[in-house]
Short mmCIF file of C-alpha atoms in Angstrom, two decimals:
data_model
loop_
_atom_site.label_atom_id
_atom_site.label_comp_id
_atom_site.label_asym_id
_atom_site.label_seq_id
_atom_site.Cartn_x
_atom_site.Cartn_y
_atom_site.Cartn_z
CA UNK A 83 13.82 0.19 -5.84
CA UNK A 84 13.74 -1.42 -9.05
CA UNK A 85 13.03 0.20 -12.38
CA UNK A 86 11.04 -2.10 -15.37
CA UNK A 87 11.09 -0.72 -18.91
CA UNK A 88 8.19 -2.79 -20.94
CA UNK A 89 7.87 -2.63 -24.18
CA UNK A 90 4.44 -2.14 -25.64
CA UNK A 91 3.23 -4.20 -28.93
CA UNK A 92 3.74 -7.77 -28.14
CA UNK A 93 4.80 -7.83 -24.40
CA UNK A 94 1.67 -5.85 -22.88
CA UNK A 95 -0.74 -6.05 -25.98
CA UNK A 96 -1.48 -7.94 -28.62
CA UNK A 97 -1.77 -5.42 -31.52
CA UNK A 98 -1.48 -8.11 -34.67
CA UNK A 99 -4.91 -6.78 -35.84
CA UNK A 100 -4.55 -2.92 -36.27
CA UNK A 101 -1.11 -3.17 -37.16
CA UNK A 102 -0.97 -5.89 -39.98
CA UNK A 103 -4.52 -4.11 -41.65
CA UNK A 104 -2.80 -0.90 -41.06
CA UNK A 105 0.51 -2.11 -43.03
CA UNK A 106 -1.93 -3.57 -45.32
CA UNK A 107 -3.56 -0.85 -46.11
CA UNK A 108 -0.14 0.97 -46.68
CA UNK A 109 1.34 -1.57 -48.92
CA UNK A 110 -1.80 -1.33 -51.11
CA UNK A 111 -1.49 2.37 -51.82
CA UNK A 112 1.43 1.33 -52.88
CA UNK A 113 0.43 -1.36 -55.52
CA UNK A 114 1.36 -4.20 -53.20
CA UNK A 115 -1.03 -6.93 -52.15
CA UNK A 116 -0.49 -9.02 -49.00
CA UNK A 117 -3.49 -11.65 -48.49
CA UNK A 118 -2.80 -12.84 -45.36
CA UNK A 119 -2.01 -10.90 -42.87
CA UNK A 120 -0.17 -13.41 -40.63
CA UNK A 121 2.79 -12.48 -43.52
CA UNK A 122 2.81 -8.80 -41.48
CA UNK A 123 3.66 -10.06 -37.98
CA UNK A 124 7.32 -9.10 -38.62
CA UNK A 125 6.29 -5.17 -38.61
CA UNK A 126 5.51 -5.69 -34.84
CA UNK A 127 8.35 -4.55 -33.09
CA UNK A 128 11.11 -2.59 -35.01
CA UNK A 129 10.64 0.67 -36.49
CA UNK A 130 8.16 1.14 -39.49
CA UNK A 131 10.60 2.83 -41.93
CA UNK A 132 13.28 0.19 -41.02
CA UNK A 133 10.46 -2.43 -41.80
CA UNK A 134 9.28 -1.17 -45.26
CA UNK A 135 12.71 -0.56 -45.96
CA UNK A 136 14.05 -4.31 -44.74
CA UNK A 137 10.95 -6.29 -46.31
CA UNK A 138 9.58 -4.78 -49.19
CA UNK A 139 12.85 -3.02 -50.51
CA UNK A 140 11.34 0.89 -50.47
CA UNK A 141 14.06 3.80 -50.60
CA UNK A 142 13.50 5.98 -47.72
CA UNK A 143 11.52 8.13 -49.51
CA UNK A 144 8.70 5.57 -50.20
CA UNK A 145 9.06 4.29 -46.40
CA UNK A 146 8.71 8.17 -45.19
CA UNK A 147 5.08 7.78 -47.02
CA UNK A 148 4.13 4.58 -46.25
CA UNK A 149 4.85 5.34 -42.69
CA UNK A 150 2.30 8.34 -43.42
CA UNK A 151 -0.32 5.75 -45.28
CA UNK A 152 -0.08 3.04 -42.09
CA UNK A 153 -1.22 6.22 -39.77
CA UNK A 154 -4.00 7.00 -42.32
CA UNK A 155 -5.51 3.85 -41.16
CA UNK A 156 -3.88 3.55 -37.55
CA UNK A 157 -4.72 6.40 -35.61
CA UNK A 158 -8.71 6.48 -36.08
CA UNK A 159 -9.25 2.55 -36.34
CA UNK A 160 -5.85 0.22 -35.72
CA UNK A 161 -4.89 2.18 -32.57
CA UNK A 162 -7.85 0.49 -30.90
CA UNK A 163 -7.44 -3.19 -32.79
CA UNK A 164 -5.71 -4.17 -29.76
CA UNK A 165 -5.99 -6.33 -26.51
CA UNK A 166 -4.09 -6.38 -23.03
CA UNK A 167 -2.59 -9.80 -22.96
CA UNK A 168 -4.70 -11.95 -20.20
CA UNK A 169 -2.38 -11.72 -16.96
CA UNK A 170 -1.15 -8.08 -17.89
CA UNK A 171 -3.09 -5.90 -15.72
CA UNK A 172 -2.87 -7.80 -12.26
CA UNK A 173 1.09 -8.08 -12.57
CA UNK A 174 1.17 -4.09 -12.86
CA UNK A 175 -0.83 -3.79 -10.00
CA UNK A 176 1.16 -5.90 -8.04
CA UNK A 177 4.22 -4.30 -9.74
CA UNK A 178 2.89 -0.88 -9.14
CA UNK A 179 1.58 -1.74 -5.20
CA UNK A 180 5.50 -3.13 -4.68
CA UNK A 181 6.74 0.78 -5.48
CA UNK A 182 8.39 -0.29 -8.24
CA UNK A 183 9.11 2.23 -10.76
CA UNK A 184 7.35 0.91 -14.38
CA UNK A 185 8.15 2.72 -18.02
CA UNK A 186 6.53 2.24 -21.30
CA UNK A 187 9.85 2.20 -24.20
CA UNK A 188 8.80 1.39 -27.13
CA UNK A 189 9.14 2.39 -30.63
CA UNK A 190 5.55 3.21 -31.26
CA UNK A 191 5.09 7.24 -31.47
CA UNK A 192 4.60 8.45 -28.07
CA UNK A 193 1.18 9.38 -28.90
CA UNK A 194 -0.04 6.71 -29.85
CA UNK A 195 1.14 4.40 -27.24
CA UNK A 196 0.00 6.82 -24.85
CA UNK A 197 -3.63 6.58 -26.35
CA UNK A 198 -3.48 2.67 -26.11
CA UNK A 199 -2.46 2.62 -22.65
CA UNK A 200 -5.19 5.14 -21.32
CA UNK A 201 -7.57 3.20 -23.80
CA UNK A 202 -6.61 0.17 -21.98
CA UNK A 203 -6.75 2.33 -18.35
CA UNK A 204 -3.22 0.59 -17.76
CA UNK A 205 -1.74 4.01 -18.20
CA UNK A 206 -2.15 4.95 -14.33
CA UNK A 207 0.69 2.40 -13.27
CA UNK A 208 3.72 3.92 -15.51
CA UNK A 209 5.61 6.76 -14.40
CA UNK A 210 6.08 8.03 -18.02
CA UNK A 211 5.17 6.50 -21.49
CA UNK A 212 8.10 7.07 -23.91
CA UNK A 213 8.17 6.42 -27.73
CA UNK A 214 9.72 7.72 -30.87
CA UNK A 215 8.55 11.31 -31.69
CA UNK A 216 6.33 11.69 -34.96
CA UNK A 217 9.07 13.12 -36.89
CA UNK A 218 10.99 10.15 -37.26
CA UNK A 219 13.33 10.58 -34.27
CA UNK A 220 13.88 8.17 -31.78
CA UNK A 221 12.64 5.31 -33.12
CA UNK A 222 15.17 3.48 -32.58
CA UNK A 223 14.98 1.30 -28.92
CA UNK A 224 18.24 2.18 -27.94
CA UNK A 225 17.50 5.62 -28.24
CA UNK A 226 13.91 5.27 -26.19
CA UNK A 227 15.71 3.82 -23.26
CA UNK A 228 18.70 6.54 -23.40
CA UNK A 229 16.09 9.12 -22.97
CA UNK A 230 14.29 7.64 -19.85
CA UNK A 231 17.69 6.64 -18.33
CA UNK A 232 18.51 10.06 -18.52
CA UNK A 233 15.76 12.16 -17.76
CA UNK A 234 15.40 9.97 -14.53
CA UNK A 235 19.12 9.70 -13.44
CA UNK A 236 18.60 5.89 -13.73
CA UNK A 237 22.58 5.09 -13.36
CA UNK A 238 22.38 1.56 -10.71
CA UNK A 239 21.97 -0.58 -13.75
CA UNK A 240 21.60 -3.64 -11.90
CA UNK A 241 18.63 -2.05 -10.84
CA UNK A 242 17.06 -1.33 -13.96
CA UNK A 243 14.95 -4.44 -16.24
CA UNK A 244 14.05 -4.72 -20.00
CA UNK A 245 11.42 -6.64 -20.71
CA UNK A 246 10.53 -6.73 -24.39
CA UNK A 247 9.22 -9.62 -26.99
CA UNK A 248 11.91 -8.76 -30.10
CA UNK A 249 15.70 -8.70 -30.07
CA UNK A 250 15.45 -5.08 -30.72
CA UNK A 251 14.26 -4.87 -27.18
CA UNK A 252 17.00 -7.14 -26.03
CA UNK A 253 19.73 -5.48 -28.16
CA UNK A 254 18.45 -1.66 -26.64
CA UNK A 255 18.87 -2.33 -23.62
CA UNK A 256 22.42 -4.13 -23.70
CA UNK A 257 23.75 -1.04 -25.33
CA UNK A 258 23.08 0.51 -21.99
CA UNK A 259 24.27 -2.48 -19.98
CA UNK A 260 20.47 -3.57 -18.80
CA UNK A 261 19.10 -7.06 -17.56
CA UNK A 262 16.46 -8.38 -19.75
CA UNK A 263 13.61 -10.62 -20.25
CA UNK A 264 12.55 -11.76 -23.36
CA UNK A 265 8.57 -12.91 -23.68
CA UNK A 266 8.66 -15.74 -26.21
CA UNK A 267 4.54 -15.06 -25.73
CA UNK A 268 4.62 -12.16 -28.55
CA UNK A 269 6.10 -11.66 -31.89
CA UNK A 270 9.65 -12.83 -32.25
CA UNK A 271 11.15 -15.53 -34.49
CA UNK A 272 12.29 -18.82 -33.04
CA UNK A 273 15.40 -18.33 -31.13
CA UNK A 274 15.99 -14.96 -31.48
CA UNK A 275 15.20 -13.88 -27.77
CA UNK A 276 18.19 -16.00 -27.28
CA UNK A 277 20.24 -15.29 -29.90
CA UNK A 278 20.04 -11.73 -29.00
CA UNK A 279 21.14 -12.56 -25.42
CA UNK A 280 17.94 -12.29 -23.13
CA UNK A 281 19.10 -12.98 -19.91
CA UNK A 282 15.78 -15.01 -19.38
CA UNK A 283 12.59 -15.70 -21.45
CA UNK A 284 9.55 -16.10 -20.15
CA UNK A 285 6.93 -18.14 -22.26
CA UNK A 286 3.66 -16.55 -20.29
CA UNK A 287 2.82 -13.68 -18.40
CA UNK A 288 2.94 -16.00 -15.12
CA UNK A 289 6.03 -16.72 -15.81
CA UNK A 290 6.84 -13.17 -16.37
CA UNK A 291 5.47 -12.70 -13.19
CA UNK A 292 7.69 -14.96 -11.33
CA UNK A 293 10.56 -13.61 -12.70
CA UNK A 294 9.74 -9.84 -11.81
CA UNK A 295 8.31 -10.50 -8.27
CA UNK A 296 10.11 -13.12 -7.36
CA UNK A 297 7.26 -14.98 -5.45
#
């Protein structure tokens, strides 16, 4: 039996629409404006409060509210700015038809990822869809992956594959001594699936595909 942990936002979808306007948005209420949103691609991925914090300097206070602005404009109209990467759906079938065990971590609120993937109807081939809690607990990747290895009794790690698009994936799951597969296809910088130690990278979701059903 094997056991795949995807990430969400730039490994299954492609959410660089309602996320950027959504950060947008947030920034603005904040007396900051960002032109093109291209310059937002670097919120997709790690936490929002680490990412107002790390790129626009805000104490935690003023990230604690901008998180709050983002999902002003997120959950009625970014949540659904979104598209399944081409490729996505048949390889969780197959994955799925295989009896192989598939998770959603991400750092997305659990809600909310939840909503995309039922959206999306992809949310019938994961056993559970796990994400940070609204309150601002674990949000960070590490932490998302503790919880499912846990409430499963995942302990054959061998078994067990991250796939994720950002070296926070990458870096979560080697805290729990994980394989991993970086997706060079979604948001990260150049080299830092590597850098971070992916075990692989896959370029496109065929490739992906090779590497998890090892046709």
């Amino acid at each position: 039996m094997k056991y795949i942990l995807f990430d969400l936002d730039g490994t299954l979808t492609d959410p660089k629409e309602g996320i950027t306007k959504a950060v947008q948005y947030a920034l603005k209420k904040h007396g900051i404006e960002v032109e093109s949103r291209d310059e937002l691609e670097k919120f997709i991925g790690p936490s929002l409060k680490y990412s107002f914090m790390e790129f626009y300097n805000f104490s935690e206070e003023q990230a604690l509210q901008a998180v709050e602005d983002y999902r002003e404009y997120f959950k009625p109209i970014g949540l659904y700015e979104n598209e399944v990467y081409p490729g996505i759906v048949a390889l969780l079938e197959e994955l799925h038809s295989r009896d192989m065990k598939l998770f959603i971590a991400t750092s997305k609120p659990t809600v909310f990822a939840s909503q995309i993937a039922e959206h999306f109807n992809i949310d019938k081939y994961f056993t559970e869809i796990v994400g940070s809690q609204l309150d601002g607990t674990r949000v960070e990747k590490d932490e998302v992956i503790g919880y499912i290895l846990e409430k499963y009794n995942l302990t054959q790690k061998d078994h067990i594959i991250m796939v994720g698009d950002r070296k926070f994936d990458i870096l979560g799951a080697k805290k729990h001594g994980l394989q991993t597969i970086g997706v060079s296809y979604g948001y990260s910088e150049e080299n830092e699936l590597e850098e971070a130690g992916a075990c692989c990278i896959a370029d496109t979701v065929e490739q992906l595909a090779t590497y998890l059903l090892g046709d």
